Amino acid sequence: MAYDAAAMELFFNPRSVVIVGASRKTGPGSFNILENLLAYGYRGRVYAVNPRASDILGVKCYPRAQDLPEAPDLAVVTVPRELLPEVVRDCCTRGVRLFIFVPQGLGEADEVGAAIQSEVLETLRRHGARAVGPNTLGTINALDGFMSSFMGLTRNADPFPCGLICQTGLFLATDLGQTTSLGKGIDVGNQADIGFPDALRHLAEDPRVKVIAMHMEGLRPGEGRLFLEVAREAVARKPVLVYKTARSATGAEAAGSHTGSLAGSHEVYVAAFEEAGIIQLKDVDDLDDTIKAFVFLPPMRGRRVAILSISGGGGIMAADACDDHGLRLAEFSPETRARLQEMFPSWMTVSNPLDVWPAAIGKEYDPVFATCLDIVAADPNVDALVCIGGSMGGGVDIGDFVVEGARRWGKPVTWWLYGKRAAAIAAEVESSRCVPVYPSADRAVRALGHLATYYLDVLGRRKEAPVRPVGLPRVERGPGLPDAAAGTNGPGLRARRATVRAMGAEAFDLLRSYGIPVARWAVASSPQAAAAAAASLGLPVVVKAVGGNVLHKSELGAVKLGLATPEAVLEAAEDVLRRVAGEGSEVRLLVQEFLPGGQEVILGAKHDPHFGPTVLFGLGGIFTEVLRDVAIGLAPLTTDRAHGLMAKTKGYAVLAGARSRGRSDLEALADTLVRLSWLVADHPEIVELDLNPVKVFAAGQGCVAVDARVLVRSDA
Ligand code: ADP
Ligand code: MG
């Protein structure tokens, strides 16, 4: 359904609410939503529906929703699942248009639950009503003072300007981690109606939300492109972070090709997030760390980091972390070095990381550290600072200086504080909301790395739409992007039965029609015809089997290379036919020009159930099969993206001309990838496709596909 800004606003900030199924039990352990809502300080009008109570906590109860004196903006429904359809009908009749469905045991559970969920959705559609959940804690809005959680929560008077979309009650019930808090949060639960795209757009459009975090198990099938569209708009306004879980669950799919097994659901999510500019996080620590960094710190203008440490060893740890997280060590200017050097003993040459201790010998540590900080922070070669301290007491608590300085410098500063009292000192420092404190060098640096990704890579990126190369076949129905409307977990998708078959030699015609270079070929039904075909193609040739059930030709001994005479062709063709005798009556001989040399790469494509057409690139052989060294991108691609994709693989160095190898024709490969990306975008019936291998030759000499495996679906 279309985005409804007013509805989203009311899910977080209703003027009136009814709790349907409000419990009479109150006090600790009763998980009473009504009680929690009142305790949270909600100021709107509150009603309760409970046929067995006259009032709960001073709130008048009505036996049924029809009896309510007004139609409240929002109904929070917490009844056993069997009662849900009737309750929703009652509410809709009374004019309620927004729901939060708390119960579990619906679409996520058994068939009965799924049927109830469908019935409820049907009622919603009929009335133009919308819902969050089921299987949800609903929403929490500390900014305006509303919450629907059955876990009690005290309203945070000064919450982080952070919005969260999650698929667990955990983050809402805890108001995030130990050192972070929520401005607005929504648990989308089963996403029966409201899902990530709507929630993300709402948070993107609320100017009080400065950073958006997501905990995502998965999008609804078919919703990937809509989500990306919303995400692109969101990241242009504020950082969007994601902690994606359920990796193995979504990755375990049956695959009929290399691309199928390498481009699992999780890998496609990763590619899609990256393309949209969403920052990807490793775990909940990363989530908390990064939220804090974006809330506290000013934008990062470059990648050059200065490290000031109470110990030389700590500085080296942070320097290593810079390497890991895409940051560089700043090169101090000559003035900075000269000013610092005056403070240090002559046996020490100052450099970055800076071990401050030698300057403080025989002096007080804090003011020395503060002076060093001021000097370094003023250096125009420094974009961000990492301070390292120990909470050992004895006058080395530099927190005040760091905070005071950070306010003046306008550069991001993170602090790694180690030791027993670190948490207590960190809490005090972080109350300033300008310096985040982390428990390790790696985390202090990683947070800056995410800042650099957002402010430099994502915001600095050129935004170019893919351009359809000239001369491509015209498509009637438009590119094969997944249909967002059809993509819900409704019955429509499942009802269609699909059969998948492999294309034979006609795959080469399809490739050629998109301008993808293919080894010249002919199809023959007999060894004699193969010899004739070889003569017209020109010797030497390759003979292999095509069609039928033939899968891995080399394994069957059904690929004969470098056949230089008519006799050799005859003999090879006879042998190939013998070897594939059991593979079906449709097997034919494929005669190809023989293309020796070159570097073998794999180009693949696949239709992902969430994000639609994708392409894959990797070096052939062990690079892809053993090392899984591949890169995945969403189709269609721009030429830039095609180059970027190739460059992401480790094997790229081989193509780019490592160790006196010549440079391969990367331009031809990029062009082929772009064309392949349009082919798969135009043809939603292509389930998976492998060009394995494509042979790429020296710069200027082009590339050629010599093998193609194309799996197409015909919907019955
Ligand atoms: P399969 O992958 O089914 O075993 P291929 O058609 O990919 O069969 O052939 C196996 C290998 O033979 C390729 O990886 C490539 O090294 C080589 N080869 C195949 N066709 C040609 C050709 N036309 N010119 C040169 N080498 C080829
Ligand atoms: Mg092959």
XYZ file of C-alpha atoms and ligand atoms in Angstrom:
744
model
C 0.000 0.000 0.000
C 1.057 3.559 -0.646
C 2.996 5.469 1.988
C 0.697 7.280 4.394
C 2.578 10.011 6.245
C -0.338 10.889 8.526
C -0.816 7.271 9.554
C 2.881 6.864 10.338
C 2.818 10.013 12.465
C -0.151 8.666 14.451
C 1.464 5.265 15.027
C 4.113 7.116 17.011
C 2.057 9.984 18.359
C -1.685 9.281 18.558
C -4.039 11.852 20.075
C -6.177 9.063 21.481
C -5.637 5.340 22.078
C -7.691 2.335 22.996
C -6.081 -0.716 24.543
C -8.194 -3.646 23.407
C -7.803 -6.576 25.762
C -6.461 -4.385 28.568
C -5.556 -6.501 31.562
C -6.949 -6.063 35.076
C -3.732 -7.370 36.522
C -1.365 -4.561 37.454
C 1.998 -4.204 39.113
C 5.342 -5.861 38.473
C 5.200 -8.904 36.223
C 1.759 -8.111 34.830
C 3.010 -6.746 31.498
C 0.060 -4.388 31.387
C 0.204 -2.080 28.377
C -2.350 0.325 29.801
C -0.447 0.632 33.049
C 2.826 1.149 31.181
C 1.317 3.783 28.930
C -0.035 5.763 31.873
C 3.244 5.469 33.747
C 5.099 6.687 30.669
C 3.216 9.973 30.959
C 1.120 9.738 27.797
C -1.056 12.835 27.607
C -3.625 11.819 24.986
C -7.071 10.337 25.626
C -6.974 6.707 26.751
C -9.699 4.058 26.537
C -9.799 0.399 27.409
C -11.843 -2.485 26.063
C -12.425 -5.377 28.445
C -15.843 -7.023 28.798
C -15.052 -8.202 32.317
C -13.951 -4.927 33.909
C -15.638 -1.584 34.521
C -12.418 0.349 34.959
C -8.706 -0.335 35.152
C -6.416 2.124 36.944
C -9.137 4.746 36.670
C -9.602 4.254 32.937
C -13.188 3.394 32.036
C -13.556 0.035 30.266
C -15.987 -0.685 27.450
C -17.235 -4.203 26.722
C -16.661 -3.863 22.970
C -15.057 -1.381 20.607
C -18.488 -0.392 19.228
C -19.311 1.113 22.594
C -16.413 3.596 22.604
C -17.511 7.257 22.783
C -15.125 8.190 19.959
C -13.036 6.423 17.350
C -9.525 6.678 18.790
C -6.565 7.352 16.480
C -4.974 4.032 17.377
C -5.960 0.667 18.805
C -3.318 -1.386 20.582
C -4.690 -4.910 20.427
C -3.553 -7.532 22.895
C -6.016 -10.416 22.743
C -5.584 -14.153 22.096
C -5.169 -14.770 18.389
C -8.594 -16.432 17.959
C -10.284 -13.198 18.957
C -8.253 -10.992 16.642
C -10.510 -11.119 13.526
C -13.617 -10.156 15.497
C -11.852 -7.423 17.456
C -10.518 -5.889 14.262
C -13.953 -5.975 12.626
C -15.443 -4.280 15.711
C -12.792 -1.587 15.764
C -13.055 -0.914 12.047
C -16.825 -0.638 12.367
C -16.327 1.930 15.119
C -14.055 3.893 12.772
C -10.622 2.944 14.098
C -8.111 3.026 11.241
C -4.761 2.280 12.876
C -3.715 -0.804 14.808
C -0.787 -2.198 16.685
C -1.204 -5.969 16.876
C 0.773 -7.306 19.815
C -0.039 -11.062 19.810
C 2.329 -13.747 18.644
C 1.289 -16.999 17.021
C 0.177 -15.545 13.684
C 1.951 -15.432 10.323
C 5.271 -16.332 11.969
C 3.812 -19.465 13.570
C 1.546 -22.180 12.190
C -1.036 -22.403 9.397
C -3.892 -21.413 11.689
C -1.952 -18.283 12.674
C -1.209 -17.481 9.031
C -4.894 -17.850 8.153
C -5.922 -15.512 10.980
C -3.327 -12.973 9.837
C -4.678 -13.099 6.259
C -8.242 -12.675 7.445
C -7.303 -9.668 9.547
C -5.386 -8.130 6.639
C -8.417 -8.562 4.442
C -10.542 -6.628 6.943
C -7.924 -3.878 7.091
C -7.854 -3.564 3.297
C -11.629 -3.296 3.125
C -11.609 -0.405 5.562
C -8.445 1.280 4.364
C -6.934 0.605 7.798
C -3.225 0.088 8.565
C -1.360 -1.995 11.133
C 1.990 -2.520 12.828
C 2.715 -6.161 13.684
C 1.499 -8.671 14.643
C 4.126 -10.110 16.932
C 5.370 -6.727 18.075
C 5.995 -4.402 20.980
C 4.773 -1.609 18.718
C 6.245 1.840 18.980
C 8.116 3.948 21.508
C 8.365 7.684 21.123
C 10.301 9.437 23.847
C 10.251 12.680 21.852
C 6.470 13.088 22.111
C 5.625 10.732 24.966
C 3.929 7.590 23.662
C 4.684 3.884 23.915
C 2.779 0.643 23.357
C 5.187 -1.786 24.983
C 4.015 -4.447 27.419
C 7.443 -4.186 28.995
C 7.385 -1.147 31.242
C 9.743 1.720 30.488
C 10.439 5.082 32.055
C 10.306 7.905 29.578
C 13.752 9.261 28.878
C 13.623 13.024 29.387
C 16.597 13.646 27.123
C 16.745 10.811 24.601
C 19.236 10.458 21.782
C 17.961 11.880 18.493
C 17.988 8.306 17.239
C 15.307 6.394 15.391
C 15.255 2.606 15.386
C 13.421 0.055 13.264
C 13.705 -3.480 14.572
C 12.265 -6.946 14.468
C 12.572 -7.735 18.132
C 11.163 -6.250 21.294
C 14.605 -6.380 22.841
C 15.816 -2.975 21.697
C 12.588 -1.187 22.565
C 12.168 -2.800 25.968
C 15.725 -1.853 26.928
C 15.670 1.610 25.328
C 18.807 0.464 23.472
C 22.109 -0.348 25.184
C 23.919 0.814 28.288
C 25.181 4.036 26.787
C 22.589 4.837 24.109
C 18.881 5.652 24.044
C 15.978 5.949 21.657
C 14.105 8.967 20.404
C 11.695 6.867 18.392
C 11.548 3.117 17.909
C 9.317 0.731 16.036
C 9.231 -3.054 16.122
C 7.767 -4.039 12.761
C 7.226 -7.629 13.885
C 5.747 -9.797 11.136
C 5.429 -6.833 8.746
C 1.945 -7.932 7.791
C 1.289 -4.355 6.680
C 3.776 -1.717 7.844
C 7.324 -2.795 7.013
C 10.777 -1.303 6.721
C 10.118 1.078 3.801
C 7.281 2.927 5.553
C 9.066 3.069 8.896
C 12.307 4.242 7.304
C 10.608 6.981 5.346
C 8.843 8.240 8.463
C 12.067 8.452 10.456
C 13.869 10.040 7.517
C 11.235 12.755 7.347
C 11.282 13.568 11.086
C 13.854 16.371 11.460
C 14.338 15.572 15.156
C 15.810 12.182 14.222
C 19.515 12.618 13.383
C 20.489 8.989 12.871
C 18.461 5.923 11.917
C 19.422 2.425 13.005
C 17.864 -0.809 11.813
C 17.926 -4.322 13.135
C 16.716 -6.386 10.188
C 16.046 -10.085 9.819
C 14.594 -9.633 6.365
C 12.457 -7.537 4.074
C 9.255 -8.801 2.577
C 9.849 -10.614 -0.719
C 9.673 -8.268 -3.663
C 10.090 -5.165 -1.525
C 13.816 -4.723 -1.962
C 13.767 -2.072 -4.674
C 11.163 0.039 -2.896
C 13.236 -0.196 0.263
C 16.355 0.929 -1.617
C 14.559 3.882 -3.122
C 13.447 5.028 0.327
C 16.899 4.305 1.752
C 18.665 6.425 -0.882
C 16.503 9.404 0.018
C 17.058 8.756 3.720
C 20.860 8.550 3.539
C 20.959 11.838 1.670
C 19.499 13.427 4.823
C 21.008 11.431 7.688
C 23.100 8.343 8.364
C 21.242 5.036 8.147
C 22.759 2.016 9.891
C 21.813 -1.628 9.658
C 22.562 -4.671 11.742
C 21.387 -7.516 9.513
C 20.815 -10.848 11.191
C 19.432 -14.259 10.185
C 22.265 -14.673 7.701
C 22.335 -18.434 7.557
C 18.560 -18.773 7.385
C 18.313 -16.652 4.253
C 21.448 -18.043 2.690
C 20.369 -21.642 2.662
C 18.728 -21.902 -0.720
C 18.945 -24.614 -3.297
C 20.976 -23.352 -6.209
C 21.408 -24.676 -9.715
C 24.494 -22.715 -10.720
C 27.656 -21.169 -9.350
C 26.009 -17.795 -9.244
C 23.061 -19.314 -7.439
C 25.196 -20.656 -4.644
C 27.566 -17.680 -4.438
C 24.931 -14.950 -4.571
C 22.876 -16.141 -1.609
C 20.303 -13.891 -0.062
C 22.698 -12.488 2.501
C 25.313 -11.538 -0.081
C 22.672 -9.708 -2.084
C 21.516 -7.807 1.010
C 25.102 -6.754 1.603
C 25.461 -5.553 -1.997
C 22.147 -3.718 -1.855
C 22.919 -1.969 1.436
C 26.237 -0.842 0.097
C 24.712 0.470 -3.063
C 22.131 2.464 -1.109
C 24.807 3.906 1.204
C 23.562 2.147 4.329
C 26.271 1.572 6.924
C 26.516 -2.095 7.844
C 27.229 -3.120 11.405
C 28.681 -6.278 12.833
C 26.847 -6.743 16.109
C 25.041 -4.881 18.895
C 28.286 -3.334 20.150
C 28.867 -1.915 16.711
C 25.263 -0.681 16.736
C 25.624 1.170 20.036
C 29.114 2.423 19.217
C 28.060 3.812 15.881
C 24.837 5.436 17.039
C 26.864 7.263 19.668
C 29.463 8.340 17.160
C 26.905 9.839 14.786
C 24.959 11.514 17.586
C 28.008 13.051 19.288
C 30.497 13.803 16.548
C 30.746 16.436 13.823
C 31.201 15.297 10.199
C 34.521 13.810 9.211
C 36.244 15.792 6.433
C 39.030 13.352 5.625
C 40.554 10.045 6.679
C 43.674 11.304 8.467
C 43.644 10.328 12.120
C 45.933 11.511 14.916
C 46.451 9.191 17.865
C 47.493 10.518 21.265
C 48.223 7.854 23.795
C 49.266 7.416 27.399
C 51.359 4.485 26.166
C 53.310 3.742 23.009
C 51.833 0.243 22.778
C 48.270 1.524 22.915
C 49.046 3.922 20.083
C 50.248 1.074 17.914
C 47.028 -0.851 18.581
C 45.012 2.113 17.370
C 47.277 2.505 14.335
C 46.592 -1.131 13.413
C 42.880 -0.481 13.792
C 43.136 2.488 11.385
C 44.448 0.052 8.813
C 41.523 -2.275 9.414
C 38.865 0.400 9.155
C 39.944 2.336 6.096
C 41.603 5.259 7.893
C 45.116 6.692 7.606
C 47.588 8.046 10.109
C 47.858 11.805 9.785
C 51.247 13.199 8.848
C 51.900 16.051 11.324
C 52.825 19.376 9.737
C 56.374 20.718 10.354
C 54.949 23.393 12.699
C 53.092 20.779 14.739
C 56.219 18.647 14.975
C 58.347 21.608 16.007
C 55.912 22.719 18.706
C 55.535 19.185 20.067
C 59.247 18.484 19.972
C 59.936 21.313 22.447
C 57.921 19.406 25.029
C 59.636 16.056 24.548
C 63.074 14.802 25.566
C 65.619 15.023 22.760
C 65.933 11.218 22.493
C 62.345 10.993 21.233
C 61.361 12.102 17.739
C 57.699 13.034 17.803
C 55.439 11.282 15.340
C 51.948 9.883 14.988
C 50.854 7.875 17.036
C 52.142 10.183 19.738
C 53.166 8.585 23.033
C 52.586 11.483 25.420
C 54.168 9.925 28.489
C 57.810 10.933 27.840
C 56.752 14.615 27.746
C 55.123 14.279 31.152
C 58.014 12.721 33.032
C 58.640 14.847 36.092
C 55.556 16.954 35.354
C 51.805 16.649 35.828
C 50.349 14.374 33.145
C 46.962 16.020 32.506
C 48.063 19.499 31.427
C 50.835 18.050 29.259
C 48.338 15.814 27.504
C 45.968 18.761 27.096
C 48.681 20.890 25.473
C 49.642 18.077 23.078
C 45.991 17.629 22.161
C 45.550 21.311 21.411
C 48.623 21.391 19.199
C 47.667 18.267 17.258
C 43.994 19.156 16.878
C 44.958 22.508 15.324
C 46.980 20.765 12.606
C 45.180 21.084 9.234
C 46.537 17.634 8.303
C 44.463 16.065 11.054
C 40.827 15.162 10.345
C 39.995 13.257 13.536
C 41.581 12.287 16.846
C 41.736 9.132 18.898
C 42.757 9.628 22.525
C 43.950 6.753 24.630
C 43.883 6.794 28.396
C 43.971 4.459 31.323
C 41.596 4.742 34.262
C 44.383 4.017 36.753
C 43.819 7.132 38.828
C 46.681 9.240 40.068
C 46.026 12.310 37.969
C 45.805 10.869 34.485
C 42.080 11.336 33.922
C 42.109 13.473 30.858
C 38.352 13.392 30.252
C 37.724 17.043 31.022
C 40.416 18.186 28.623
C 39.191 15.953 25.858
C 35.615 17.157 26.232
C 36.573 20.798 26.537
C 38.842 20.551 23.532
C 36.404 18.599 21.379
C 33.895 21.415 21.783
C 36.398 23.898 20.320
C 38.088 21.937 17.544
C 35.069 20.901 15.481
C 36.766 17.618 14.614
C 35.583 14.143 15.643
C 37.320 12.837 18.769
C 36.907 9.350 20.189
C 38.451 8.067 23.368
C 39.625 4.603 24.249
C 39.619 4.310 28.020
C 40.955 1.152 29.567
C 40.737 -0.171 33.098
C 38.546 -0.748 36.139
C 36.932 2.654 36.455
C 36.469 3.147 32.734
C 32.682 2.677 32.655
C 32.069 5.236 35.402
C 34.354 7.833 33.847
C 32.887 7.116 30.411
C 29.371 7.802 31.658
C 30.447 11.179 32.964
C 32.344 12.085 29.805
C 29.504 10.961 27.568
C 27.015 13.118 29.435
C 28.704 15.922 27.508
C 27.417 14.306 24.297
C 30.503 15.304 22.422
C 33.089 12.566 23.011
C 32.137 8.879 22.773
C 34.218 6.565 24.958
C 34.973 3.010 23.864
C 36.425 -0.017 25.644
C 39.015 -0.859 22.976
C 41.253 0.785 20.406
C 39.520 -1.147 17.685
C 36.075 0.159 18.628
C 37.274 3.741 19.074
C 38.694 3.629 15.549
C 35.913 1.591 13.975
C 33.386 4.270 14.939
C 35.471 6.849 13.064
C 35.672 4.460 10.123
C 31.871 4.426 9.878
C 31.840 8.212 10.060
C 34.286 8.364 7.160
C 32.190 5.908 5.162
C 29.111 8.069 5.569
C 30.496 11.582 5.245
C 33.126 10.849 2.612
C 32.026 7.805 0.599
C 28.250 7.896 0.797
C 27.623 11.650 0.703
C 30.542 12.244 -1.642
C 29.475 9.669 -4.177
C 28.530 10.587 -7.712
C 24.952 9.617 -8.335
C 24.503 8.282 -11.827
C 21.613 6.323 -13.235
C 22.458 3.323 -15.414
C 22.103 4.093 -19.122
C 20.812 1.451 -21.473
C 23.516 0.773 -24.087
C 22.425 1.546 -27.631
C 21.418 -1.364 -29.843
C 19.972 -3.567 -27.100
C 16.748 -5.416 -27.942
C 13.613 -3.509 -27.088
C 11.584 -4.871 -24.175
C 7.830 -4.554 -24.143
C 7.072 -5.067 -20.487
C 9.832 -2.981 -18.978
C 12.732 -4.199 -16.932
C 12.112 -7.221 -14.777
C 12.219 -5.552 -11.412
C 10.266 -7.340 -8.723
C 6.746 -6.097 -8.337
C 6.437 -4.554 -4.897
C 2.674 -4.942 -4.806
C 2.815 -8.648 -5.545
C 5.633 -9.188 -3.158
C 3.917 -9.458 0.182
C 3.481 -12.730 1.934
C 0.025 -12.959 0.442
C -1.112 -16.061 -1.379
C -0.579 -14.650 -4.904
C 3.085 -15.498 -5.141
C 2.931 -18.957 -3.723
C 0.031 -20.078 -5.850
C 2.022 -19.896 -9.086
C 3.945 -23.041 -9.883
C 7.209 -22.513 -11.655
C 9.231 -24.990 -13.653
C 12.858 -24.254 -14.332
C 14.735 -25.498 -17.385
C 18.189 -24.917 -18.797
C 18.447 -23.202 -22.165
C 20.443 -24.993 -24.854
C 22.460 -23.362 -27.609
C 19.760 -20.678 -27.998
C 21.343 -19.106 -24.899
C 24.189 -17.948 -27.171
C 21.709 -16.188 -29.477
C 20.208 -14.368 -26.496
C 23.647 -13.287 -25.272
C 24.659 -12.094 -28.704
C 21.480 -10.054 -29.092
C 22.683 -8.031 -26.057
C 26.078 -7.500 -27.621
C 27.784 -9.934 -25.253
C 30.750 -11.393 -27.142
C 30.399 -15.154 -27.606
C 32.804 -17.610 -29.258
C 31.568 -18.224 -32.807
C 29.571 -21.416 -32.778
C 27.451 -23.878 -34.740
C 25.126 -26.638 -33.586
C 25.393 -30.050 -35.216
C 23.337 -33.245 -34.894
C 25.948 -35.687 -36.174
C 29.729 -36.033 -36.265
C 29.636 -35.420 -40.051
C 27.652 -32.219 -39.577
C 30.121 -31.189 -36.857
C 33.045 -31.671 -39.274
C 31.260 -29.575 -41.883
C 30.514 -26.870 -39.300
C 34.168 -26.891 -38.237
C 35.240 -26.347 -41.835
C 33.044 -23.291 -42.179
C 34.014 -21.876 -38.752
C 37.688 -22.459 -39.538
C 40.045 -24.841 -37.692
C 41.079 -25.315 -34.949
C 37.762 -25.780 -33.114
C 36.280 -27.070 -29.885
C 33.565 -29.729 -29.773
C 31.314 -30.158 -26.775
C 27.837 -31.309 -25.880
C 24.920 -28.930 -25.433
C 21.287 -29.309 -24.363
C 19.453 -32.199 -22.761
C 20.493 -32.869 -19.179
C 24.162 -32.179 -19.779
C 25.513 -30.216 -16.839
C 29.243 -30.313 -16.180
C 30.604 -31.153 -19.602
C 34.278 -31.515 -18.715
C 33.454 -33.996 -15.975
C 31.748 -36.171 -18.594
C 34.717 -35.818 -20.922
C 32.426 -33.929 -23.289
C 34.695 -30.941 -24.021
C 37.333 -31.469 -26.731
C 39.713 -28.579 -27.208
C 42.058 -27.553 -30.015
C 40.814 -29.871 -32.768
C 42.980 -28.972 -35.751
C 41.951 -31.461 -38.510
C 38.608 -32.686 -39.932
C 39.487 -36.199 -38.759
C 40.107 -35.017 -35.222
C 36.734 -33.231 -35.238
C 34.935 -36.375 -36.448
C 36.582 -38.554 -33.877
C 36.003 -36.082 -31.026
C 32.354 -35.613 -31.967
C 31.764 -39.371 -31.956
C 33.383 -39.673 -28.560
C 31.358 -36.778 -27.123
C 28.100 -38.348 -28.316
C 29.079 -41.672 -26.736
C 29.794 -39.982 -23.434
C 26.517 -38.093 -23.219
C 24.364 -40.934 -24.541
C 22.416 -41.107 -21.287
C 21.686 -37.363 -21.046
C 18.502 -37.180 -23.114
C 17.514 -37.130 -26.768
C 17.888 -33.338 -27.056
C 21.658 -33.366 -26.664
C 23.461 -31.807 -29.648
C 27.027 -31.122 -30.613
C 28.315 -27.607 -30.162
C 31.212 -26.659 -32.408
C 33.054 -23.508 -31.312
C 36.048 -21.580 -32.485
C 39.020 -22.495 -30.294
C 40.264 -19.529 -28.225
C 43.480 -20.423 -26.431
C 45.080 -18.218 -23.808
C 43.517 -15.359 -21.918
C 42.456 -15.202 -18.291
C 39.254 -17.005 -17.306
C 36.633 -15.113 -15.308
C 33.048 -15.896 -14.355
C 30.168 -13.521 -15.022
C 26.864 -14.459 -13.496
C 23.364 -13.168 -12.969
C 20.466 -14.083 -10.758
C 17.008 -12.957 -9.800
C 16.915 -12.392 -6.086
C 13.500 -12.748 -4.408
C 13.970 -9.429 -2.581
C 16.101 -7.248 -4.797
C 15.403 -8.667 -8.246
C 18.100 -8.792 -10.920
C 21.698 -9.044 -9.714
C 25.028 -9.731 -11.382
C 28.143 -11.445 -10.133
C 31.798 -11.222 -11.063
C 34.757 -13.344 -10.072
C 37.968 -14.814 -11.372
C 37.384 -18.361 -12.502
C 38.673 -21.568 -10.971
C 39.695 -21.711 -7.326
C 39.136 -17.975 -6.884
C 35.387 -18.483 -7.094
C 34.920 -22.111 -6.138
C 37.235 -22.363 -3.149
C 37.863 -18.778 -2.052
C 34.403 -17.461 -2.947
C 36.174 -14.342 -4.132
C 33.238 -12.760 -5.951
C 31.458 -9.419 -6.025
C 27.734 -8.929 -6.416
C 25.870 -5.887 -7.696
C 22.301 -4.914 -8.448
C 21.323 -4.800 -12.105
C 21.335 -2.770 -14.206
C 24.846 -1.422 -13.655
C 26.601 1.742 -14.702
C 30.028 1.298 -16.283
C 31.512 2.826 -13.131
C 29.765 0.303 -10.934
C 30.939 -2.496 -13.210
C 34.552 -1.411 -12.730
C 33.939 -0.965 -8.994
C 32.499 -4.446 -8.758
C 35.508 -6.060 -10.408
C 37.865 -4.051 -8.218
C 36.214 -5.438 -5.100
C 37.537 -8.946 -5.754
C 41.002 -9.952 -4.618
C 41.593 -11.566 -7.989
C 41.275 -8.142 -9.600
C 44.991 -7.586 -9.045
C 45.660 -10.415 -11.486
C 43.560 -8.720 -14.171
C 44.993 -5.292 -13.440
C 48.463 -6.599 -14.223
C 50.100 -7.767 -11.001
C 53.673 -9.115 -11.176
C 54.572 -8.211 -14.719
C 51.465 -9.842 -16.141
C 49.949 -7.549 -18.722
C 46.768 -5.684 -17.922
C 43.647 -7.523 -19.127
C 40.952 -5.818 -21.147
C 38.991 -4.497 -18.166
C 37.009 -2.105 -20.366
C 35.653 -4.999 -22.427
C 34.762 -6.877 -19.252
C 32.996 -3.864 -17.757
C 31.027 -3.383 -20.955
C 30.057 -7.062 -20.950
C 28.961 -6.853 -17.311
C 26.798 -3.820 -18.084
C 25.180 -5.618 -21.031
C 24.626 -8.745 -18.950
C 23.039 -6.605 -16.232
C 20.517 -5.242 -18.748
C 19.850 -8.699 -20.097
C 18.915 -10.039 -16.674
C 16.964 -6.891 -15.772
C 14.961 -7.249 -18.992
C 14.251 -10.942 -18.460
C 12.662 -11.751 -15.120
C 12.208 -15.327 -16.316
C 15.972 -15.848 -15.999
C 16.447 -17.462 -12.609
C 20.209 -17.927 -12.765
C 22.864 -17.513 -15.382
C 26.576 -18.414 -15.508
C 29.058 -17.393 -18.167
C 31.817 -19.652 -16.978
C 34.256 -18.943 -18.284
C 34.497 -15.655 -20.086
C 38.005 -15.439 -21.491
C 39.544 -12.007 -21.188
C 42.575 -11.097 -23.260
C 45.204 -8.373 -23.076
C 44.106 -4.721 -23.023
C 42.418 -3.849 -26.315
C 41.912 -7.514 -27.293
C 38.464 -7.947 -25.776
C 36.768 -10.775 -23.949
C 34.654 -13.729 -25.110
C 32.211 -16.074 -23.382
C 32.883 -19.720 -24.261
C 30.322 -21.382 -21.973
C 26.830 -20.351 -20.890
C 24.387 -21.904 -18.505
C 21.025 -20.145 -18.387
C 18.186 -21.356 -16.195
C 14.792 -19.949 -17.119
C 11.485 -20.230 -15.395
C 8.194 -20.778 -17.061
C 5.309 -19.996 -14.751
C 2.546 -22.553 -14.927
P 31.985 -27.136 -18.542
O 32.043 -25.900 -17.712
O 30.584 -27.616 -18.711
O 32.857 -28.205 -18.082
P 33.132 -25.473 -20.667
O 32.454 -25.192 -21.936
O 33.212 -24.358 -19.710
O 32.475 -26.781 -20.033
O 34.585 -25.975 -21.000
C 35.513 -26.338 -20.001
C 36.794 -25.556 -20.164
O 37.325 -25.739 -21.451
C 36.616 -24.057 -20.041
O 36.698 -23.665 -18.708
C 37.783 -23.540 -20.864
O 38.967 -23.551 -20.116
C 37.893 -24.551 -21.958
N 37.168 -24.124 -23.164
C 35.870 -24.352 -23.433
N 35.522 -23.822 -24.622
C 36.633 -23.254 -25.136
C 36.920 -22.518 -26.353
N 35.972 -22.304 -27.272
N 38.182 -22.090 -26.531
C 39.133 -22.332 -25.607
N 38.920 -22.985 -24.449
C 37.672 -23.443 -24.210
Mg 32.048 -23.944 -17.927
